[in-house]
Tab-separated table of C-alpha atoms and ligand atoms in Angstrom:
chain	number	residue	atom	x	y	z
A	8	UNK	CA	-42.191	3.550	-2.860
A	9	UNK	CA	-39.110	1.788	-0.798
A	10	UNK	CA	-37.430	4.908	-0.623
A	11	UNK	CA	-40.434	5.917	2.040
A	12	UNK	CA	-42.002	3.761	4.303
A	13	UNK	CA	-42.020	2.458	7.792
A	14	UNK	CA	-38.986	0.330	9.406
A	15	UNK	CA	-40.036	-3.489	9.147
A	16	UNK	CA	-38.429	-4.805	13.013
A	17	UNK	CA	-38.514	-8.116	11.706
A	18	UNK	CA	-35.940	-7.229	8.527
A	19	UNK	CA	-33.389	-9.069	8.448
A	20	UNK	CA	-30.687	-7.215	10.103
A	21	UNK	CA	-32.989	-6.208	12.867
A	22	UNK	CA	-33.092	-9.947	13.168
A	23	UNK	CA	-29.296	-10.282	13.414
A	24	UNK	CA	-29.435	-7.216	15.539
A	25	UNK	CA	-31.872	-9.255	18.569
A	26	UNK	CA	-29.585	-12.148	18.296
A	27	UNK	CA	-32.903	-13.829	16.201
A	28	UNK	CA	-30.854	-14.080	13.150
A	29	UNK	CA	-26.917	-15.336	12.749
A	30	UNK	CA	-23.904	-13.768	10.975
A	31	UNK	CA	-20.557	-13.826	10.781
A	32	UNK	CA	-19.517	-11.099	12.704
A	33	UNK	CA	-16.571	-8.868	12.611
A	34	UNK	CA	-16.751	-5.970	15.071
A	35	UNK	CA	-19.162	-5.026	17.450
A	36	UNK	CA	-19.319	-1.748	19.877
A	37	UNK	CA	-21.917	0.095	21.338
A	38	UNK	CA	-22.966	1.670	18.302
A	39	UNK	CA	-22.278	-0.225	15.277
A	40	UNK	CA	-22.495	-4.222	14.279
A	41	UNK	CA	-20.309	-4.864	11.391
A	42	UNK	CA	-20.424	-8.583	9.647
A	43	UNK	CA	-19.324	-10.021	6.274
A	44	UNK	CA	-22.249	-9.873	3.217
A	45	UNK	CA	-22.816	-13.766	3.244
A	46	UNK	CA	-23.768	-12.914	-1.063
A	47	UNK	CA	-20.395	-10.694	-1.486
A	48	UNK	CA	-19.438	-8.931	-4.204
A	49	UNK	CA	-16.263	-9.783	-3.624
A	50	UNK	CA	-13.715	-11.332	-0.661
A	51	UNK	CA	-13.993	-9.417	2.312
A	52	UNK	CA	-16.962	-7.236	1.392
A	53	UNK	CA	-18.154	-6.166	4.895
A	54	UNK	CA	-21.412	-4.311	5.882
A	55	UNK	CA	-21.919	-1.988	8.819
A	56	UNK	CA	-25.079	-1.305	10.437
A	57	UNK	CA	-26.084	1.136	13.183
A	58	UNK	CA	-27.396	-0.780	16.173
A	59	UNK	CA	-30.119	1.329	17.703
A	60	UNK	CA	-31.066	3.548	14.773
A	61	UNK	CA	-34.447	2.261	13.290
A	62	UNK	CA	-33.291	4.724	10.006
A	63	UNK	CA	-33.945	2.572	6.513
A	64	UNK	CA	-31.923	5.161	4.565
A	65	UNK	CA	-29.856	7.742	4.367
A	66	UNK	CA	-32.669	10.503	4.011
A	67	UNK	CA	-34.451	8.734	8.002
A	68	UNK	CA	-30.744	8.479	9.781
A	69	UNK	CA	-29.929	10.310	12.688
A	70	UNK	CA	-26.805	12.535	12.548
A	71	UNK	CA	-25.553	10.860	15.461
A	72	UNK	CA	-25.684	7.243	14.443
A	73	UNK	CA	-24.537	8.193	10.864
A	74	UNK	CA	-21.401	9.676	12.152
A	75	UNK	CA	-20.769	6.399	14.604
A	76	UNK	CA	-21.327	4.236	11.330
A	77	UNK	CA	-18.932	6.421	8.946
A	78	UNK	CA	-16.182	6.631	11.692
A	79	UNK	CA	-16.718	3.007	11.881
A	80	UNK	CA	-16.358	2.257	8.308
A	81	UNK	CA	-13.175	4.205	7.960
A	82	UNK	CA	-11.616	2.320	10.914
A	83	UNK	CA	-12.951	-1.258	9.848
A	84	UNK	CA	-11.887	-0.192	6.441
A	85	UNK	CA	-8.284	0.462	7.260
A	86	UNK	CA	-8.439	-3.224	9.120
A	87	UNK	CA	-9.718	-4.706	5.759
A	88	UNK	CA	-7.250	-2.857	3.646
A	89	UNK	CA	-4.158	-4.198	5.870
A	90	UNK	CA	-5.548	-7.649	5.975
A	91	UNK	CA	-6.423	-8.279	2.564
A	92	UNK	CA	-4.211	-6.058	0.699
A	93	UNK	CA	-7.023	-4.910	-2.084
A	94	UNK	CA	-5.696	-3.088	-5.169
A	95	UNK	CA	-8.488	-0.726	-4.134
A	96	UNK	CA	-11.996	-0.604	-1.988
A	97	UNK	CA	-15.374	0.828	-2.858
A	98	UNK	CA	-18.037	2.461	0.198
A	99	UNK	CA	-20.972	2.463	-1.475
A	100	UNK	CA	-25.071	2.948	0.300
A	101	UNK	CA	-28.253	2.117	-1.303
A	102	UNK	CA	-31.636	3.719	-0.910
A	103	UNK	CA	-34.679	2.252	-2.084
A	104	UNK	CA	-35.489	-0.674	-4.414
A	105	UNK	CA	-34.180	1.641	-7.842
A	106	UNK	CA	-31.278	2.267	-6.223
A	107	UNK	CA	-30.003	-1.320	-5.430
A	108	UNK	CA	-31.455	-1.353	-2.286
A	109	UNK	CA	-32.789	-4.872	-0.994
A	110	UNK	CA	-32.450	-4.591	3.067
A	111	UNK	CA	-34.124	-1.311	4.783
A	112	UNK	CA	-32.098	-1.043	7.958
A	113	UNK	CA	-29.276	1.682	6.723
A	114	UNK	CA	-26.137	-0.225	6.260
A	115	UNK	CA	-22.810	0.625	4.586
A	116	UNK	CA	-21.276	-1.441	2.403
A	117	UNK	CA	-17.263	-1.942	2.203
A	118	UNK	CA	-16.131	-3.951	-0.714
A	119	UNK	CA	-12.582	-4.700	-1.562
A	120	UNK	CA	-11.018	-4.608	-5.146
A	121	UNK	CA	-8.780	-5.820	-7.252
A	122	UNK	CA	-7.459	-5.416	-10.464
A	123	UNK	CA	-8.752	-7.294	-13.471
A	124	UNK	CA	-11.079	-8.989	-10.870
A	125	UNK	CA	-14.955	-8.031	-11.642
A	126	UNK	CA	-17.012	-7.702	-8.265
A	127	UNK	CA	-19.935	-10.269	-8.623
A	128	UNK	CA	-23.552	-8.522	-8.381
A	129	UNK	CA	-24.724	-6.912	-5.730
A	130	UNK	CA	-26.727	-9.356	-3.768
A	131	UNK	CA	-26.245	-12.474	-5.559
A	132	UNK	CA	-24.386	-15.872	-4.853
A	133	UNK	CA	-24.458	-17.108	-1.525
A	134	UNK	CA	-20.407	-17.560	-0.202
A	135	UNK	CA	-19.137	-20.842	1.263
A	136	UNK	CA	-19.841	-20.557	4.836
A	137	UNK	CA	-15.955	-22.332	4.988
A	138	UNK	CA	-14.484	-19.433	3.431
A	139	UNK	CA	-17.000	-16.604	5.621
A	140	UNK	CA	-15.411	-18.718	8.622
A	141	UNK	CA	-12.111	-18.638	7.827
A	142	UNK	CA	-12.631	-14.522	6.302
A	143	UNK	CA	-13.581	-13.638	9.512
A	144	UNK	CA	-11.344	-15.354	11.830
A	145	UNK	CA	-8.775	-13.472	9.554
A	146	UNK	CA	-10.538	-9.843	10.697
A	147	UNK	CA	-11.274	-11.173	13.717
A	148	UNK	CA	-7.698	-11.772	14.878
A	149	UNK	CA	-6.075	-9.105	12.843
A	150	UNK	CA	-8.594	-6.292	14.983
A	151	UNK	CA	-7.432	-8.226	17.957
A	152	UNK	CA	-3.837	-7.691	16.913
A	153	UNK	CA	-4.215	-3.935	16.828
A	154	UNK	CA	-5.563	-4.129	20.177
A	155	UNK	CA	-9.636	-3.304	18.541
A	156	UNK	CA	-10.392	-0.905	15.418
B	16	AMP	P1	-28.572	-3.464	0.023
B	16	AMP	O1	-28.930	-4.135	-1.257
B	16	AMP	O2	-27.728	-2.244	-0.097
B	16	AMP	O3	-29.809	-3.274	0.840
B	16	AMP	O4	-27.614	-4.482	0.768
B	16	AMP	C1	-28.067	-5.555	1.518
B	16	AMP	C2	-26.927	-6.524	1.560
B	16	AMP	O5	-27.194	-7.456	2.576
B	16	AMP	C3	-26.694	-7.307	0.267
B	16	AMP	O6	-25.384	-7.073	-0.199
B	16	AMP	C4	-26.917	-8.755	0.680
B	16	AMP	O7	-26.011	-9.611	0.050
B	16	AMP	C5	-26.690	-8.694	2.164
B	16	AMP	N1	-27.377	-9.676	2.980
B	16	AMP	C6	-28.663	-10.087	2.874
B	16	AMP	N2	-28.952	-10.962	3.853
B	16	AMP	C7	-27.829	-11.100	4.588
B	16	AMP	C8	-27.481	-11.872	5.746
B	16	AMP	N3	-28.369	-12.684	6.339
B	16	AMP	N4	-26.227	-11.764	6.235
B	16	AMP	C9	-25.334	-10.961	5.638
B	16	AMP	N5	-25.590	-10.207	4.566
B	16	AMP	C10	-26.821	-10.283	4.036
Protein backbone atom coordinates (compact mmCIF):
# COMPACT_ATOMS: atom_id res chain seq x y z
CA UNK A 1 0.00 0.00 0.00
CA UNK A 2 2.73 2.87 -1.09
CA UNK A 3 0.08 5.07 -1.96
CA UNK A 4 -0.55 5.28 2.13
CA UNK A 5 1.91 5.15 4.61
CA UNK A 6 4.16 7.14 6.82
CA UNK A 7 7.09 9.55 5.44
CA UNK A 8 10.47 7.48 5.73
CA UNK A 9 13.08 10.79 6.97
CA UNK A 10 15.81 8.78 5.89
CA UNK A 11 14.44 8.53 1.94
CA UNK A 12 16.53 9.55 -0.17
CA UNK A 13 15.67 13.03 -0.93
CA UNK A 14 15.18 13.77 2.70
CA UNK A 15 18.78 12.73 2.65
CA UNK A 16 19.74 15.26 -0.04
CA UNK A 17 17.44 17.61 1.72
CA UNK A 18 19.88 17.48 5.37
CA UNK A 19 22.88 17.86 3.24
CA UNK A 20 23.36 13.73 4.19
CA UNK A 21 23.02 12.86 0.62
CA UNK A 22 24.68 14.74 -2.69
CA UNK A 23 23.13 15.97 -5.97
CA UNK A 24 23.63 17.99 -8.60
CA UNK A 25 21.77 20.85 -7.88
CA UNK A 26 20.08 23.41 -9.95
CA UNK A 27 18.03 25.91 -7.94
CA UNK A 28 17.47 26.29 -4.49
CA UNK A 29 15.05 28.90 -2.49
CA UNK A 30 13.35 28.81 0.57
CA UNK A 31 10.82 26.53 -0.52
CA UNK A 32 11.83 24.28 -3.19
CA UNK A 33 15.28 22.19 -4.03
CA UNK A 34 15.38 21.40 -7.62
CA UNK A 35 18.37 18.95 -9.01
CA UNK A 36 18.91 16.87 -12.18
CA UNK A 37 17.44 12.90 -12.00
CA UNK A 38 21.05 11.32 -11.89
CA UNK A 39 18.84 7.99 -13.95
CA UNK A 40 17.13 10.59 -16.56
CA UNK A 41 14.82 9.89 -18.92
CA UNK A 42 16.27 12.08 -20.98
CA UNK A 43 18.97 15.29 -21.05
CA UNK A 44 17.99 17.78 -18.72
CA UNK A 45 15.21 15.90 -16.93
CA UNK A 46 15.04 17.89 -13.63
CA UNK A 47 13.09 17.05 -10.39
CA UNK A 48 11.67 19.49 -7.88
CA UNK A 49 11.02 18.77 -4.39
CA UNK A 50 9.36 20.79 -1.62
CA UNK A 51 11.85 21.40 1.17
CA UNK A 52 9.89 21.36 4.39
CA UNK A 53 6.80 19.42 3.35
CA UNK A 54 7.08 15.79 4.78
CA UNK A 55 3.97 15.05 1.96
CA UNK A 56 4.89 11.53 -0.04
CA UNK A 57 2.18 12.31 -2.62
CA UNK A 58 -0.01 14.33 -4.07
CA UNK A 59 -3.14 13.13 -1.97
CA UNK A 60 -0.58 14.18 1.84
CA UNK A 61 0.74 17.73 0.23
CA UNK A 62 -0.02 20.85 1.70
CA UNK A 63 -1.70 23.49 -0.54
CA UNK A 64 0.92 25.79 0.31
CA UNK A 65 4.02 23.85 -0.57
CA UNK A 66 2.25 22.42 -3.71
CA UNK A 67 1.70 25.82 -5.07
CA UNK A 68 5.60 26.89 -4.20
CA UNK A 69 6.61 23.58 -6.13
CA UNK A 70 4.21 24.17 -9.31
CA UNK A 71 5.22 27.92 -9.53
CA UNK A 72 8.62 26.56 -9.31
CA UNK A 73 8.35 24.08 -12.00
CA UNK A 74 6.88 26.52 -14.44
CA UNK A 75 9.76 28.98 -13.81
CA UNK A 76 12.63 26.25 -13.83
CA UNK A 77 10.79 24.92 -16.78
CA UNK A 78 10.95 28.03 -18.87
CA UNK A 79 14.95 28.05 -17.84
CA UNK A 80 15.18 24.43 -19.23
CA UNK A 81 13.19 25.15 -22.31
CA UNK A 82 15.57 28.27 -23.26
CA UNK A 83 18.65 26.35 -22.45
CA UNK A 84 18.12 23.22 -24.10
CA UNK A 85 15.81 24.07 -26.80
CA UNK A 86 13.50 20.68 -26.44
CA UNK A 87 11.08 19.98 -29.31
CA UNK A 88 8.73 19.64 -26.35
CA UNK A 89 8.71 18.88 -22.30
CA UNK A 90 6.60 16.54 -20.23
CA UNK A 91 5.54 17.45 -16.09
CA UNK A 92 4.61 14.38 -15.01
CA UNK A 93 4.06 13.11 -10.74
CA UNK A 94 3.90 9.67 -9.49
CA UNK A 95 1.99 8.25 -6.57
CA UNK A 96 2.58 5.00 -5.20
CA UNK A 97 4.54 1.94 -6.38
CA UNK A 98 1.56 1.15 -9.43
CA UNK A 99 1.87 4.35 -10.47
CA UNK A 100 5.68 4.59 -11.20
CA UNK A 101 6.41 5.81 -8.05
CA UNK A 102 9.91 4.73 -6.50
CA UNK A 103 10.88 7.85 -4.04
CA UNK A 104 8.03 8.99 -1.38
CA UNK A 105 9.00 12.58 -0.77
CA UNK A 106 6.49 14.42 -3.46
CA UNK A 107 8.63 15.54 -6.27
CA UNK A 108 7.84 16.80 -9.79
CA UNK A 109 9.39 15.64 -12.55
CA UNK A 110 10.40 17.94 -15.72
CA UNK A 111 11.62 16.02 -18.66
CA UNK A 112 12.62 17.50 -21.93
CA UNK A 113 11.72 16.07 -25.46
CA UNK A 114 12.59 15.68 -28.62
CA UNK A 115 11.47 14.44 -31.69
CA UNK A 116 12.18 10.93 -32.87
CA UNK A 117 14.19 10.68 -29.56
CA UNK A 118 12.47 7.93 -27.10
CA UNK A 119 12.84 9.04 -23.31
CA UNK A 120 14.72 6.08 -21.58
CA UNK A 121 12.60 4.46 -18.58
CA UNK A 122 11.67 6.04 -15.81
CA UNK A 123 14.25 5.33 -13.23
CA UNK A 124 16.75 3.41 -15.04
CA UNK A 125 20.44 4.03 -16.25
CA UNK A 126 22.57 5.90 -14.10
CA UNK A 127 23.99 9.30 -16.29
CA UNK A 128 27.71 10.10 -16.55
CA UNK A 129 28.37 12.21 -13.64
CA UNK A 130 30.68 14.27 -16.58
CA UNK A 131 27.70 15.07 -18.46
CA UNK A 132 25.29 15.85 -14.90
CA UNK A 133 28.40 18.29 -14.28
CA UNK A 134 28.59 19.90 -17.26
CA UNK A 135 24.18 19.81 -17.53
CA UNK A 136 24.13 21.69 -14.63
CA UNK A 137 26.76 24.21 -14.91
CA UNK A 138 24.71 24.89 -18.17
CA UNK A 139 21.35 25.69 -15.79
CA UNK A 140 23.37 26.88 -13.36
CA UNK A 141 24.81 29.82 -15.31
CA UNK A 142 21.94 30.30 -17.64
CA UNK A 143 19.53 31.04 -14.11
CA UNK A 144 22.40 33.24 -13.18
CA UNK A 145 22.13 35.02 -16.50
CA UNK A 146 18.50 35.90 -15.96
CA UNK A 147 19.45 37.28 -12.76
CA UNK A 148 17.59 33.77 -10.73
CA UNK A 149 14.30 31.88 -12.03
P1 LIG B 1 9.51 8.62 -8.85
O1 LIG B 1 9.72 7.28 -9.49
O2 LIG B 1 8.45 9.47 -9.46
O3 LIG B 1 9.38 8.44 -7.37
O4 LIG B 1 10.83 9.43 -9.16
C1 LIG B 1 12.00 9.32 -8.42
C2 LIG B 1 13.10 9.78 -9.32
O5 LIG B 1 14.23 10.01 -8.53
C3 LIG B 1 13.49 8.79 -10.42
O6 LIG B 1 13.33 9.39 -11.68
C4 LIG B 1 14.95 8.47 -10.10
O7 LIG B 1 15.71 8.35 -11.27
C5 LIG B 1 15.36 9.67 -9.28
N1 LIG B 1 16.42 9.47 -8.32
C6 LIG B 1 16.58 8.44 -7.46
N2 LIG B 1 17.65 8.65 -6.67
C7 LIG B 1 18.16 9.84 -7.04
C8 LIG B 1 19.28 10.63 -6.60
N3 LIG B 1 20.09 10.20 -5.61
N4 LIG B 1 19.51 11.81 -7.20
C9 LIG B 1 18.71 12.23 -8.19
N5 LIG B 1 17.65 11.56 -8.65
C10 LIG B 1 17.38 10.37 -8.09
Amino acid sequence: MSLHGQYDSRNIFALILNGDAPCYKIYEDEQVLAFLDVFPQSYGHTLVIPKSSQARNILEVEPAALSAMMAAVQRLTRIIVDELQPDGVQIAQFNGAAAGQTVYHIHMHIVPRWEGKEASEHGRGKAEAQELQALQARLVERISAQGGV
